[in-house]
Tab-separated table of C-alpha atoms in Angstrom:
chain	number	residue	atom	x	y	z
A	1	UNK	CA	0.000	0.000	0.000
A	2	UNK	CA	1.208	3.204	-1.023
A	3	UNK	CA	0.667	6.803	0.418
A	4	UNK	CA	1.098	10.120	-1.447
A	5	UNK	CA	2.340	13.445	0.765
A	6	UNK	CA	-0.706	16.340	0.406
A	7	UNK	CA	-0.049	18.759	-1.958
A	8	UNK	CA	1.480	21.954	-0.727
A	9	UNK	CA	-0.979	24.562	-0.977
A	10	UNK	CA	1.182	27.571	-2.780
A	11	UNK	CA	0.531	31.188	-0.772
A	12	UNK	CA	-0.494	33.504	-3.436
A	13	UNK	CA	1.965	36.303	-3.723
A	14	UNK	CA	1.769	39.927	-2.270
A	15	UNK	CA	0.821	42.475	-4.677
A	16	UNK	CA	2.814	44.981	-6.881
A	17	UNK	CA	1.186	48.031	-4.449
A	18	UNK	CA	2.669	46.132	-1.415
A	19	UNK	CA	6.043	45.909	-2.682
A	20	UNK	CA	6.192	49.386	-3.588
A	21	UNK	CA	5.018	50.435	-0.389
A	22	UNK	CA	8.216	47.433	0.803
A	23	UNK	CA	10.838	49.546	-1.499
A	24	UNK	CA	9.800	52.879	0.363
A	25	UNK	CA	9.984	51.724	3.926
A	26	UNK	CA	13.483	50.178	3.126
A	27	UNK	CA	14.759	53.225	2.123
A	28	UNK	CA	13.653	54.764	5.054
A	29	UNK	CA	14.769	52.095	7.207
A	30	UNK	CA	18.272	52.539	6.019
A	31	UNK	CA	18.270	56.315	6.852
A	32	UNK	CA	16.511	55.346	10.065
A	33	UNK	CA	19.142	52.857	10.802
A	34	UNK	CA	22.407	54.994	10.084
A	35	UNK	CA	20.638	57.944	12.134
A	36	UNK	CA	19.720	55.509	14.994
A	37	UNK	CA	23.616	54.532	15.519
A	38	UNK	CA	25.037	58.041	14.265
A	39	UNK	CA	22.800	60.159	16.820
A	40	UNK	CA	23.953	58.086	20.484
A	41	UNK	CA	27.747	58.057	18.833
A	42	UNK	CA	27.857	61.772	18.634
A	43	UNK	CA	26.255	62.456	21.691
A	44	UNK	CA	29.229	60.539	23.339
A	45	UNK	CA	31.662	63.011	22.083
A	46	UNK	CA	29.367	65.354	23.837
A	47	UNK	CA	28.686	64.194	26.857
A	48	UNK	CA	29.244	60.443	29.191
A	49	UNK	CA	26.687	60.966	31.982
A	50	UNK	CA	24.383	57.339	31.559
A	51	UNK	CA	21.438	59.886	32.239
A	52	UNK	CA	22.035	61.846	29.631
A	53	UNK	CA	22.823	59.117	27.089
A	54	UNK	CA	19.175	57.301	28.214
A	55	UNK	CA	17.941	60.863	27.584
A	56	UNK	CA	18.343	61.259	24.397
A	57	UNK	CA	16.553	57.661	23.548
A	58	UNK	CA	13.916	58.615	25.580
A	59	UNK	CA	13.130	61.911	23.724
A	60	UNK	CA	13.158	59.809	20.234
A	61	UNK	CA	10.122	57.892	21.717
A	62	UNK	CA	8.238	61.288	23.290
A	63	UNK	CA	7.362	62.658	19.827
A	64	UNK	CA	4.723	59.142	19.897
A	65	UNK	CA	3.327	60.855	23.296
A	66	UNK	CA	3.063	64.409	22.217
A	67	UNK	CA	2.026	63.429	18.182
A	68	UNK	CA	0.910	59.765	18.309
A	69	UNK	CA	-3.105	60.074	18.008
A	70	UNK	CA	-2.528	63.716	16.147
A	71	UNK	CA	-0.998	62.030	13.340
A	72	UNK	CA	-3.344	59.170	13.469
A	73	UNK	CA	-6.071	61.610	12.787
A	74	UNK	CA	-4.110	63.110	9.971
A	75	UNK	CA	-3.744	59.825	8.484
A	76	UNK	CA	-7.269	58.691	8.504
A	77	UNK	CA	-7.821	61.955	6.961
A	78	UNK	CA	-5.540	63.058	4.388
A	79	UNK	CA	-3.834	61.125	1.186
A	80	UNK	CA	-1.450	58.656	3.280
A	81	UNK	CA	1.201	58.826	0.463
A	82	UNK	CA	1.256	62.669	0.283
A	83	UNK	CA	1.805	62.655	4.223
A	84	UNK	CA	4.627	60.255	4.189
A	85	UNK	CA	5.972	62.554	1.867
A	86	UNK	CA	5.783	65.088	3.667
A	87	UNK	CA	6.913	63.431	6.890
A	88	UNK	CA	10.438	62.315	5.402
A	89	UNK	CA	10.647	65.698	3.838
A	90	UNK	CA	11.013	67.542	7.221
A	91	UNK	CA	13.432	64.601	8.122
A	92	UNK	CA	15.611	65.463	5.629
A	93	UNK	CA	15.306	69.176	6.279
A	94	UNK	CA	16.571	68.042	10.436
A	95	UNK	CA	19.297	66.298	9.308
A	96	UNK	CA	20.439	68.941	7.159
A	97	UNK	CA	20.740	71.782	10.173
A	98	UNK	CA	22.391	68.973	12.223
A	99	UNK	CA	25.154	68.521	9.906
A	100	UNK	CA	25.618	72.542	9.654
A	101	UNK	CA	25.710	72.251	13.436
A	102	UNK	CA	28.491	69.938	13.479
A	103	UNK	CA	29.690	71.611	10.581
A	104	UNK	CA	30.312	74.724	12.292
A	105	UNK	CA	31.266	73.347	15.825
A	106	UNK	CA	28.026	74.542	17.391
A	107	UNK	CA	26.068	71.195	18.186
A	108	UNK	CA	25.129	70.598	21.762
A	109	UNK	CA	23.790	68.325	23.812
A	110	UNK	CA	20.847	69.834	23.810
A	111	UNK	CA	19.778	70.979	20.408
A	112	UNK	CA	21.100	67.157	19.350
A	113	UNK	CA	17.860	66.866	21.748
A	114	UNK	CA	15.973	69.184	19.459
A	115	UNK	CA	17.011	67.582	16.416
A	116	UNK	CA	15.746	63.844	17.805
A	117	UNK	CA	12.717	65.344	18.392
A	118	UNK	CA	12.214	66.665	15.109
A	119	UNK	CA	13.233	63.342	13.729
A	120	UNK	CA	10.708	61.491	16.172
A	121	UNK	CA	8.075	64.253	14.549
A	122	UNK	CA	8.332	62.918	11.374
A	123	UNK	CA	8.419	59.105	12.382
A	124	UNK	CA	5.345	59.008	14.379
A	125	UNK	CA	3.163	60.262	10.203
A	126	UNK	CA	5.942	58.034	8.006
A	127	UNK	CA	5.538	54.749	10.401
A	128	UNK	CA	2.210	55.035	11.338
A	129	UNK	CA	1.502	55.348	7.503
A	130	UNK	CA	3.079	52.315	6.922
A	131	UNK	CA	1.511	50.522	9.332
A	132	UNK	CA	-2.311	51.726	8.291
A	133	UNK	CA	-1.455	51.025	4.946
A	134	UNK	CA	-0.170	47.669	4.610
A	135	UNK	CA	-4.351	46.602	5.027
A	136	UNK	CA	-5.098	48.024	2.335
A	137	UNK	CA	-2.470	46.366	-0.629
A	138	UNK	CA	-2.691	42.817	0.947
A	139	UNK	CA	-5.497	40.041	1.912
A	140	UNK	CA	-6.464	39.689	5.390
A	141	UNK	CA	-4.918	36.494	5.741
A	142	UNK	CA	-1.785	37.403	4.122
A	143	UNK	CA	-0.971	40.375	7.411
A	144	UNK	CA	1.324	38.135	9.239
A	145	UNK	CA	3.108	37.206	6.105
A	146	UNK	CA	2.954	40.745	5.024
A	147	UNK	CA	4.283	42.532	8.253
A	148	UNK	CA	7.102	39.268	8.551
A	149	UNK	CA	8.596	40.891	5.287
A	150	UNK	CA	8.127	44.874	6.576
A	151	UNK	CA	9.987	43.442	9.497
A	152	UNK	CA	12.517	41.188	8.183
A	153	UNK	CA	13.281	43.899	5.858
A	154	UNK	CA	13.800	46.348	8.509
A	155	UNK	CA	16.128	44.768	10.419
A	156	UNK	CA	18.426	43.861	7.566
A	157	UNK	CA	18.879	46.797	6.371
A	158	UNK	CA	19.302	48.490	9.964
A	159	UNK	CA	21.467	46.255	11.425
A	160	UNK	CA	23.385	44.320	8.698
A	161	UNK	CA	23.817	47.106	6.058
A	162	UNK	CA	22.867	50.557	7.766
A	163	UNK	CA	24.734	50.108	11.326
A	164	UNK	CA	27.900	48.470	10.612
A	165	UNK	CA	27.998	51.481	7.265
A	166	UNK	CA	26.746	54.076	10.140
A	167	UNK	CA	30.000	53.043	12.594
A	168	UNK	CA	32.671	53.069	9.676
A	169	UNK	CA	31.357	56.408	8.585
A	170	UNK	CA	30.895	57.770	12.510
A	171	UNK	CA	34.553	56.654	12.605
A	172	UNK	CA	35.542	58.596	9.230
A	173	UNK	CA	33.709	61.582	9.823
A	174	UNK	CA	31.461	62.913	12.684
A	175	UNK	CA	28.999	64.343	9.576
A	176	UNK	CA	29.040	61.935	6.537
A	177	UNK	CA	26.256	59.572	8.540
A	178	UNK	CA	24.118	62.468	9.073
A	179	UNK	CA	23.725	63.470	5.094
A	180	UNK	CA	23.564	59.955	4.234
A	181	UNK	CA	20.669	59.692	6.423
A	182	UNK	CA	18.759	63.194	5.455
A	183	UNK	CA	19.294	61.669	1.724
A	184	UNK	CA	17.646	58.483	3.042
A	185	UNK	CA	14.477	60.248	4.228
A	186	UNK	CA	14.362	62.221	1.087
A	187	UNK	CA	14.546	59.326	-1.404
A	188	UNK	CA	12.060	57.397	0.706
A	189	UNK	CA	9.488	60.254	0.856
A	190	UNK	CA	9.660	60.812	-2.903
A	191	UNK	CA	8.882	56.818	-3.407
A	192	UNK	CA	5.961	56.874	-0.913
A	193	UNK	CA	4.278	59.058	-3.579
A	194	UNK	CA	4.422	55.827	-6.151
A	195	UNK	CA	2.050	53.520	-3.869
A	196	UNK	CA	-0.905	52.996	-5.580
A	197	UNK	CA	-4.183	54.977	-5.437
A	198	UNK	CA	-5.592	51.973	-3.095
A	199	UNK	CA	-3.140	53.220	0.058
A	200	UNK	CA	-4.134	56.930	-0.382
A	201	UNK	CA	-7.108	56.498	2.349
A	202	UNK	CA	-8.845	54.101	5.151
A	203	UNK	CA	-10.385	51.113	2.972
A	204	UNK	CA	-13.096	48.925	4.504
A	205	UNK	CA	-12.150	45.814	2.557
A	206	UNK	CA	-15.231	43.858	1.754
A	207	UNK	CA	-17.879	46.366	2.317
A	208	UNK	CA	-20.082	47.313	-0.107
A	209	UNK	CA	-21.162	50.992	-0.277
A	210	UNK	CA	-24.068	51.944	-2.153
A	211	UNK	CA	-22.948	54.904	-4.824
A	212	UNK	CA	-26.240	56.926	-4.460
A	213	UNK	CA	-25.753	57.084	-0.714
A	214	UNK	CA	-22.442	58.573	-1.310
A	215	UNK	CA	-19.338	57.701	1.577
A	216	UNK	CA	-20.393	56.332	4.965
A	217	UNK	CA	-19.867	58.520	8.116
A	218	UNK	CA	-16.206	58.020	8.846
A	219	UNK	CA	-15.953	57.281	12.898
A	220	UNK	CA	-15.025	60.070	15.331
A	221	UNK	CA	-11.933	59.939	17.973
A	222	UNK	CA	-14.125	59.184	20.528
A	223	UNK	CA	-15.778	56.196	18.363
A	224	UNK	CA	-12.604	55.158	17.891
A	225	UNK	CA	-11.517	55.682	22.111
A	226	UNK	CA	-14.868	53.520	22.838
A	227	UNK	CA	-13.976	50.683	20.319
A	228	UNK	CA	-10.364	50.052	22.081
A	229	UNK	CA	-11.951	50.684	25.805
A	230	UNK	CA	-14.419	48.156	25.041
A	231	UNK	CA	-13.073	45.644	23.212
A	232	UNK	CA	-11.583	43.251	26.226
A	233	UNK	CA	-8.916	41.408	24.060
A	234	UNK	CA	-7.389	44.886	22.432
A	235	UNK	CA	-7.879	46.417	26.259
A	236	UNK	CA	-5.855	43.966	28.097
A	237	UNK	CA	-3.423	43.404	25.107
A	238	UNK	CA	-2.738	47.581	25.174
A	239	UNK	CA	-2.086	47.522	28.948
A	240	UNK	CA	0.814	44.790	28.448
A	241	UNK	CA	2.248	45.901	25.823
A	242	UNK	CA	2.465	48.865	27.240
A	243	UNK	CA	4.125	47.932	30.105
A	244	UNK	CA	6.596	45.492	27.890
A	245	UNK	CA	7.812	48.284	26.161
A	246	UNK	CA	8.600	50.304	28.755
A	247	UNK	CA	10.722	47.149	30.484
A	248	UNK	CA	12.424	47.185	27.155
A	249	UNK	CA	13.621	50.613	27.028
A	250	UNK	CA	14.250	50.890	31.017
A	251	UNK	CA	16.808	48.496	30.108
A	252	UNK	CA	18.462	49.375	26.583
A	253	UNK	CA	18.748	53.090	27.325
A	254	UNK	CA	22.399	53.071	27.786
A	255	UNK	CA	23.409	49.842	25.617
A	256	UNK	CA	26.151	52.206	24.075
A	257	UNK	CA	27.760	52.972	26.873
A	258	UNK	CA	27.403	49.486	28.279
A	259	UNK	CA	29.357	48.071	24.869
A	260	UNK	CA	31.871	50.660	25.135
A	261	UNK	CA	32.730	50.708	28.679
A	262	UNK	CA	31.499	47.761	30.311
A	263	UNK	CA	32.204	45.463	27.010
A	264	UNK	CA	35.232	47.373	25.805
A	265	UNK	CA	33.856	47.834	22.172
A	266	UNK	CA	35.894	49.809	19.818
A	267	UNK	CA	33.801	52.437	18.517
A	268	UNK	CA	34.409	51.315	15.217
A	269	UNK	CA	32.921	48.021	15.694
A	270	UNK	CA	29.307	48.720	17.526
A	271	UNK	CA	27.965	48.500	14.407
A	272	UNK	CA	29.271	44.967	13.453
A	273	UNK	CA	28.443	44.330	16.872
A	274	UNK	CA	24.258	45.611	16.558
A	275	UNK	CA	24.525	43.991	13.336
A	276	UNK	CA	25.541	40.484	15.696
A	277	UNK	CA	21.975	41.182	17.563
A	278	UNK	CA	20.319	41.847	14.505
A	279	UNK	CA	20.673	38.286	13.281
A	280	UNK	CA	18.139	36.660	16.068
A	281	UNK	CA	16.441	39.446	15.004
A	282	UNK	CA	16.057	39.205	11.430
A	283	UNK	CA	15.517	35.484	12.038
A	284	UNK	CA	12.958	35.418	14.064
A	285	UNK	CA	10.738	38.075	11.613
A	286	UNK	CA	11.555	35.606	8.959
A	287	UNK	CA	10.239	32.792	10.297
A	288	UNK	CA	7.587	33.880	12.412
A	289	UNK	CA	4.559	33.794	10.294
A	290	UNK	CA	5.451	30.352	9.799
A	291	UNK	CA	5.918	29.192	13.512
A	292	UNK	CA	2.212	30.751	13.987
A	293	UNK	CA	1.140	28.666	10.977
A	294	UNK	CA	2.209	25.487	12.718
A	295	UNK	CA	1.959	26.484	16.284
A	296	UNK	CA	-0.692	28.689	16.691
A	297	UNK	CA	-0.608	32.325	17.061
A	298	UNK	CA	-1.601	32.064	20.863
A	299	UNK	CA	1.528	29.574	22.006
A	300	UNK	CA	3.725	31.810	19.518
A	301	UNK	CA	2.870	34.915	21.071
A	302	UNK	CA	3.319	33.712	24.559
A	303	UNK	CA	6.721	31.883	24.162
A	304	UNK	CA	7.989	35.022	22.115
A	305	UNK	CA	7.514	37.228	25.066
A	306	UNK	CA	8.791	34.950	27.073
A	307	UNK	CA	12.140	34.393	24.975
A	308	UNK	CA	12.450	38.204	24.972
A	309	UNK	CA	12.778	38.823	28.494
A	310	UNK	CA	15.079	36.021	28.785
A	311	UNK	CA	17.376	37.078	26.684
A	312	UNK	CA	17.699	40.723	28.133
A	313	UNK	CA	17.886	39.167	31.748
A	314	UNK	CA	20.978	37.142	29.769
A	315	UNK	CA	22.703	40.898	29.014
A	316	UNK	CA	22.734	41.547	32.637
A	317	UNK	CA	23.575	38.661	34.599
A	318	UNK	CA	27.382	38.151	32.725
A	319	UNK	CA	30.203	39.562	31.903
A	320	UNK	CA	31.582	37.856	28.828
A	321	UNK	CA	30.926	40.073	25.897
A	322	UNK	CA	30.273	36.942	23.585
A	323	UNK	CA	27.648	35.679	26.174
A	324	UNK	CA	26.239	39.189	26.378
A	325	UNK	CA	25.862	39.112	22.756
A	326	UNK	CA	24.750	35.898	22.132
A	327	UNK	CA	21.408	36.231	25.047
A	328	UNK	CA	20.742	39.648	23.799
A	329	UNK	CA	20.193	38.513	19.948
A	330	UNK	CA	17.987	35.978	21.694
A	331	UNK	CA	16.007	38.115	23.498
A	332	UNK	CA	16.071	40.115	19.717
A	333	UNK	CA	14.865	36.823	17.996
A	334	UNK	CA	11.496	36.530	20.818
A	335	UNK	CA	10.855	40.349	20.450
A	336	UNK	CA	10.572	39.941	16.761
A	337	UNK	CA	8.519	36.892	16.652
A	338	UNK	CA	6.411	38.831	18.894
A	339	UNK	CA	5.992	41.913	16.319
A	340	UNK	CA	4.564	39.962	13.657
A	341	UNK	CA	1.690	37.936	14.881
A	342	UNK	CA	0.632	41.326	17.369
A	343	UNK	CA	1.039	43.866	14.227
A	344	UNK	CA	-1.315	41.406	12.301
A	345	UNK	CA	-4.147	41.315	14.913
A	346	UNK	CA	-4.316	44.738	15.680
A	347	UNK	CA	-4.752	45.743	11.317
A	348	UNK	CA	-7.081	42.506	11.156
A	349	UNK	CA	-9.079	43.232	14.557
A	350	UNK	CA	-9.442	47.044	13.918
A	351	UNK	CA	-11.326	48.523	10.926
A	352	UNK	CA	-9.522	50.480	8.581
A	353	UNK	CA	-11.435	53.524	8.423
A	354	UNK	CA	-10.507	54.185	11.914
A	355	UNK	CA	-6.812	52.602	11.724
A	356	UNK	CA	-5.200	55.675	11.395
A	357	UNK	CA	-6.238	56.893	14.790
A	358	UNK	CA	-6.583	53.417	16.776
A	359	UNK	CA	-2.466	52.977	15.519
A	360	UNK	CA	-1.986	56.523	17.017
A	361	UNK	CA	-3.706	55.840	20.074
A	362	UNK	CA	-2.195	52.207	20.499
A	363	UNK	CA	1.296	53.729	20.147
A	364	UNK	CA	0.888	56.732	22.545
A	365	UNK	CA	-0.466	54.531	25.259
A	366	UNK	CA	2.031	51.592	24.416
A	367	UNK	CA	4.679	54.153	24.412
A	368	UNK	CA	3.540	56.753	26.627
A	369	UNK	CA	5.991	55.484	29.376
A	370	UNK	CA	8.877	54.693	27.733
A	371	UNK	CA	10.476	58.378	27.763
A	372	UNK	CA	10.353	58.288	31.476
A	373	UNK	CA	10.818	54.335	31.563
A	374	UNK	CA	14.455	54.984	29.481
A	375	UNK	CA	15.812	58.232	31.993
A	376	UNK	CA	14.930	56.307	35.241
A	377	UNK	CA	17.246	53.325	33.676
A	378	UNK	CA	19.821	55.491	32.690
A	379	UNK	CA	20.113	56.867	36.524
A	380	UNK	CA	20.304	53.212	37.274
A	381	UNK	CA	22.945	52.537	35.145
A	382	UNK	CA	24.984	54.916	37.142
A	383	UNK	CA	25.039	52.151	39.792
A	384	UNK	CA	25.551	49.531	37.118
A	385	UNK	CA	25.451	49.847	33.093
A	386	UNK	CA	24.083	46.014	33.296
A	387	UNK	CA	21.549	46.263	36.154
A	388	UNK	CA	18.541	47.788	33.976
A	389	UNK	CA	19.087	44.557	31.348
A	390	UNK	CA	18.556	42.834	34.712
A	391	UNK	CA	15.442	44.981	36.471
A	392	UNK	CA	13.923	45.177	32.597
A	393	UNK	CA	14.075	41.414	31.710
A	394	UNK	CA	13.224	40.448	34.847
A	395	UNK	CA	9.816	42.331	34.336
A	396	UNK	CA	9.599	41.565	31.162
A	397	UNK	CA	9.286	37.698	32.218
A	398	UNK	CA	7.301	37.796	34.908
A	399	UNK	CA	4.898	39.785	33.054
A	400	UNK	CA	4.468	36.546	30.551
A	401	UNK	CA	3.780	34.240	32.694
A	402	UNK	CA	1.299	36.327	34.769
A	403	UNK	CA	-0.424	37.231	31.095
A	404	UNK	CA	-0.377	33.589	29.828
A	405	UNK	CA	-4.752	32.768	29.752
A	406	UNK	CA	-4.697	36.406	28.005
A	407	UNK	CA	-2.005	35.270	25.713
A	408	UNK	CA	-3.072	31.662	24.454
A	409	UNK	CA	-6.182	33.285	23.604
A	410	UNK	CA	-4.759	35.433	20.906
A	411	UNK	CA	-5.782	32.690	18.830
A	412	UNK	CA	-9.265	32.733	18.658
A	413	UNK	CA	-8.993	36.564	17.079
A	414	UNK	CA	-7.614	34.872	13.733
A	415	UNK	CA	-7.574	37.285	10.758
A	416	UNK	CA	-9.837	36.152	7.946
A	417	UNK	CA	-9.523	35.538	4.680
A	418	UNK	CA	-10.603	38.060	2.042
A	419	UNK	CA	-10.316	38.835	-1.748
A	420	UNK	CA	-7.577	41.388	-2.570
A	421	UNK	CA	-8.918	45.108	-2.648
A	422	UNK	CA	-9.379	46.614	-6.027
A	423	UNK	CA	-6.256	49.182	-7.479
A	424	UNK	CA	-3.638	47.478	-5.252
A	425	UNK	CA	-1.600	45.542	-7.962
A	426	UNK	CA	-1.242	49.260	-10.255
């Protein structure tokens, strides 16, 4: 008696308007990625109080706090291409006065501040773009695979081609990463405009409108409050993430100064050496719509978060730089398992006439603590440059296995299949 394997059922590929929408958020990510590394690098030739250092991370997550839901609500109601544009264009324009600045010898700690928060100003329309747009160029059932390849892609080209460049150039020349990221932004804003028609605005995919009865009423802010409030799975899921992300940057405020002083990394090399956490990274986002396909998205979720905190508990607990390294790509790998399955609920759970502002919202409450989160763990990295990696994974863990019921249960909020939304492919 013989047996015959099932036929593998072929995915059916992303569309042309996704991968255009791909090409413009790698081009950002490289600018992103060289200005990420570049910005902490100079601020060490400015200054080598921890405090400060966790500062100056904290400020590039405040612009989410002060402009998350605004730019939601600009999003949901303006041509999303045209703003991420715009957004990239002001980038540009920031990283232009900060090379004058060092240009000229006149940078300071302090308007390097001002220029991260101009940066972060820009960010909070370009990403949050991104994110409400991806819904609209792919199927339902194609987000995790969709948001694996945003991700994946990220993280290559941030820490395998635009960090390791970033610390060779920082090395070179104080200034040459800084106009190699404003030309980043730029190039990246011009492609957003290319995205087809389909990304321009919030899509309802599936719902039929009736011509004579014109658009339906798009949802209010406080609609859009109410439907997060009372939706118990989003609720719950907000409120841990939010406190995750704070545990995350309480600990990796001052990861510069811990590779340089605790470590002993050459300047030179941080790069090579983010790149080295990058690849548990880059792995996980490539494999993690598959581990939810086998697994479940419930178990994936909850062993990802798990994995994460691990891993930064790892950073703190030795002193071996290639242990260090090793736990804190691990810890890399679980937080970008995490990202994909999460990012695909929320776009699949929320509708997209309202995705604009729920992203906004999501992020400014997700992120709300962080600023303070990443100064309070750079005064405790005065004490110790390893004890936040410590404090932060150690919260990070217990807060898995104290949300595990709420976790496992991300699987009954599947996303759905769904026919491809007209224009997307052009």
């Amino acid at each position: 008696m013989t047996t015959t394997a099932a036929p593998r059922i072929r995915r059916a590929p992303l569309s042309a308007g996704f991968n255009r929408l791909w090409g413009a958020a790698i081009t950002s990510n490289l600018a992103d990625g060289i200005g990420r590394t570049a910005v902490p690098l100079i601020a060490t030739t400015l200054t080598r109080d921890p405090a400060l250092i966790a500062g100056l991370t904290a400020v590039t997550f405040l612009p989410w706090l002060l402009f998350g839901i605004p730019a939601g609500v600009l999003l949901d109601r303006v041509d999303r291409r045209i703003a991420m544009a715009v957004a990239n264009s002001l980038r540009f324009a920031v990283a232009a006065g900060l090379a004058l600045l060092i240009a000229t010898d006149s940078l300071t700690i302090w308007s390097l501040y001002a220029c991260v928060l101009l940066f972060g100003l820009g960010e909070t329309v370009f990403d949050n773009a991104t994110t409400t747009v991806v819904p609209s160029l792919v199927t339902r059932d194609q987000l995790d695979r969709a948001n694996g390849r945003m991700q994946s892609a990220e993280i290559v080209v941030q820490n395998f081609i635009a960090t390791p460049v970033a610390g060779f150039l920082f090395a070179a020349a104080i200034v040459l990463p800084v106009w190699l990221t404003g030309g980043g932004f730029l190039i990246a804003g011009l492609l957003a405009l290319t995205i087809p028609a389909a990304a321009a605005r919030g899509h309802r995919a599936g719902a039929v409108q009736d011509a004579a009865a014109g658009e339906s009423p798009r949802p209010s802010l406080g609609q859009v409050f109410a439907f997060l409030v009372h939706h118990r799975f989003l609720r719950s899921m907000i409120i841990l993430t939010s406190i995750t992300a704070s545990a995350l940057a309480f600990a990796q405020g001052s990861v510069v100064l811990l590779l340089l002083q605790t470590f002993s990394v050459p300047v030179a090399l941080i790069g090579v050496v983010t790149a080295g956490v990058g690849l548990g990274a880059l792995v996980g986002a490539l494999i993690a719509s598959r581990l939810v396909e086998r697994f479940g998205r419930g178990p994936i979720m909850f062993c990802s978060m798990l994995v994460g905190g691990i891993g930064l508990l790892g950073v703190g607990v030795t002193g071996n730089v290639v242990f260090a390294i090793a736990a804190y790509a691990i810890g890399a790998f679980g937080v970008a398992v995490w990202n994909v399955p999460w990012g695909a609920l929320r776009q699949a759970i929320v509708p997209s006439d309202m995705l604009g502002r729920a992203m906004g919202i999501v992020r400014t409450i997700g992120w709300g603590l962080t600023p303070i989160a990443t100064v309070v763990g750079g005064f405790v990295a005065r004490i110790d440059l390893r004890l936040p990696f410590v404090i932060g994974g150690g919260v990070v863990v217990v807060l898995t296995l104290v949300a595990v019921r709420l976790l496992l249960s991300a699987g009954s909020h599947e996303p759905a299949p769904e026919t491809l939304p007209e224009g997307t492919g052009s």
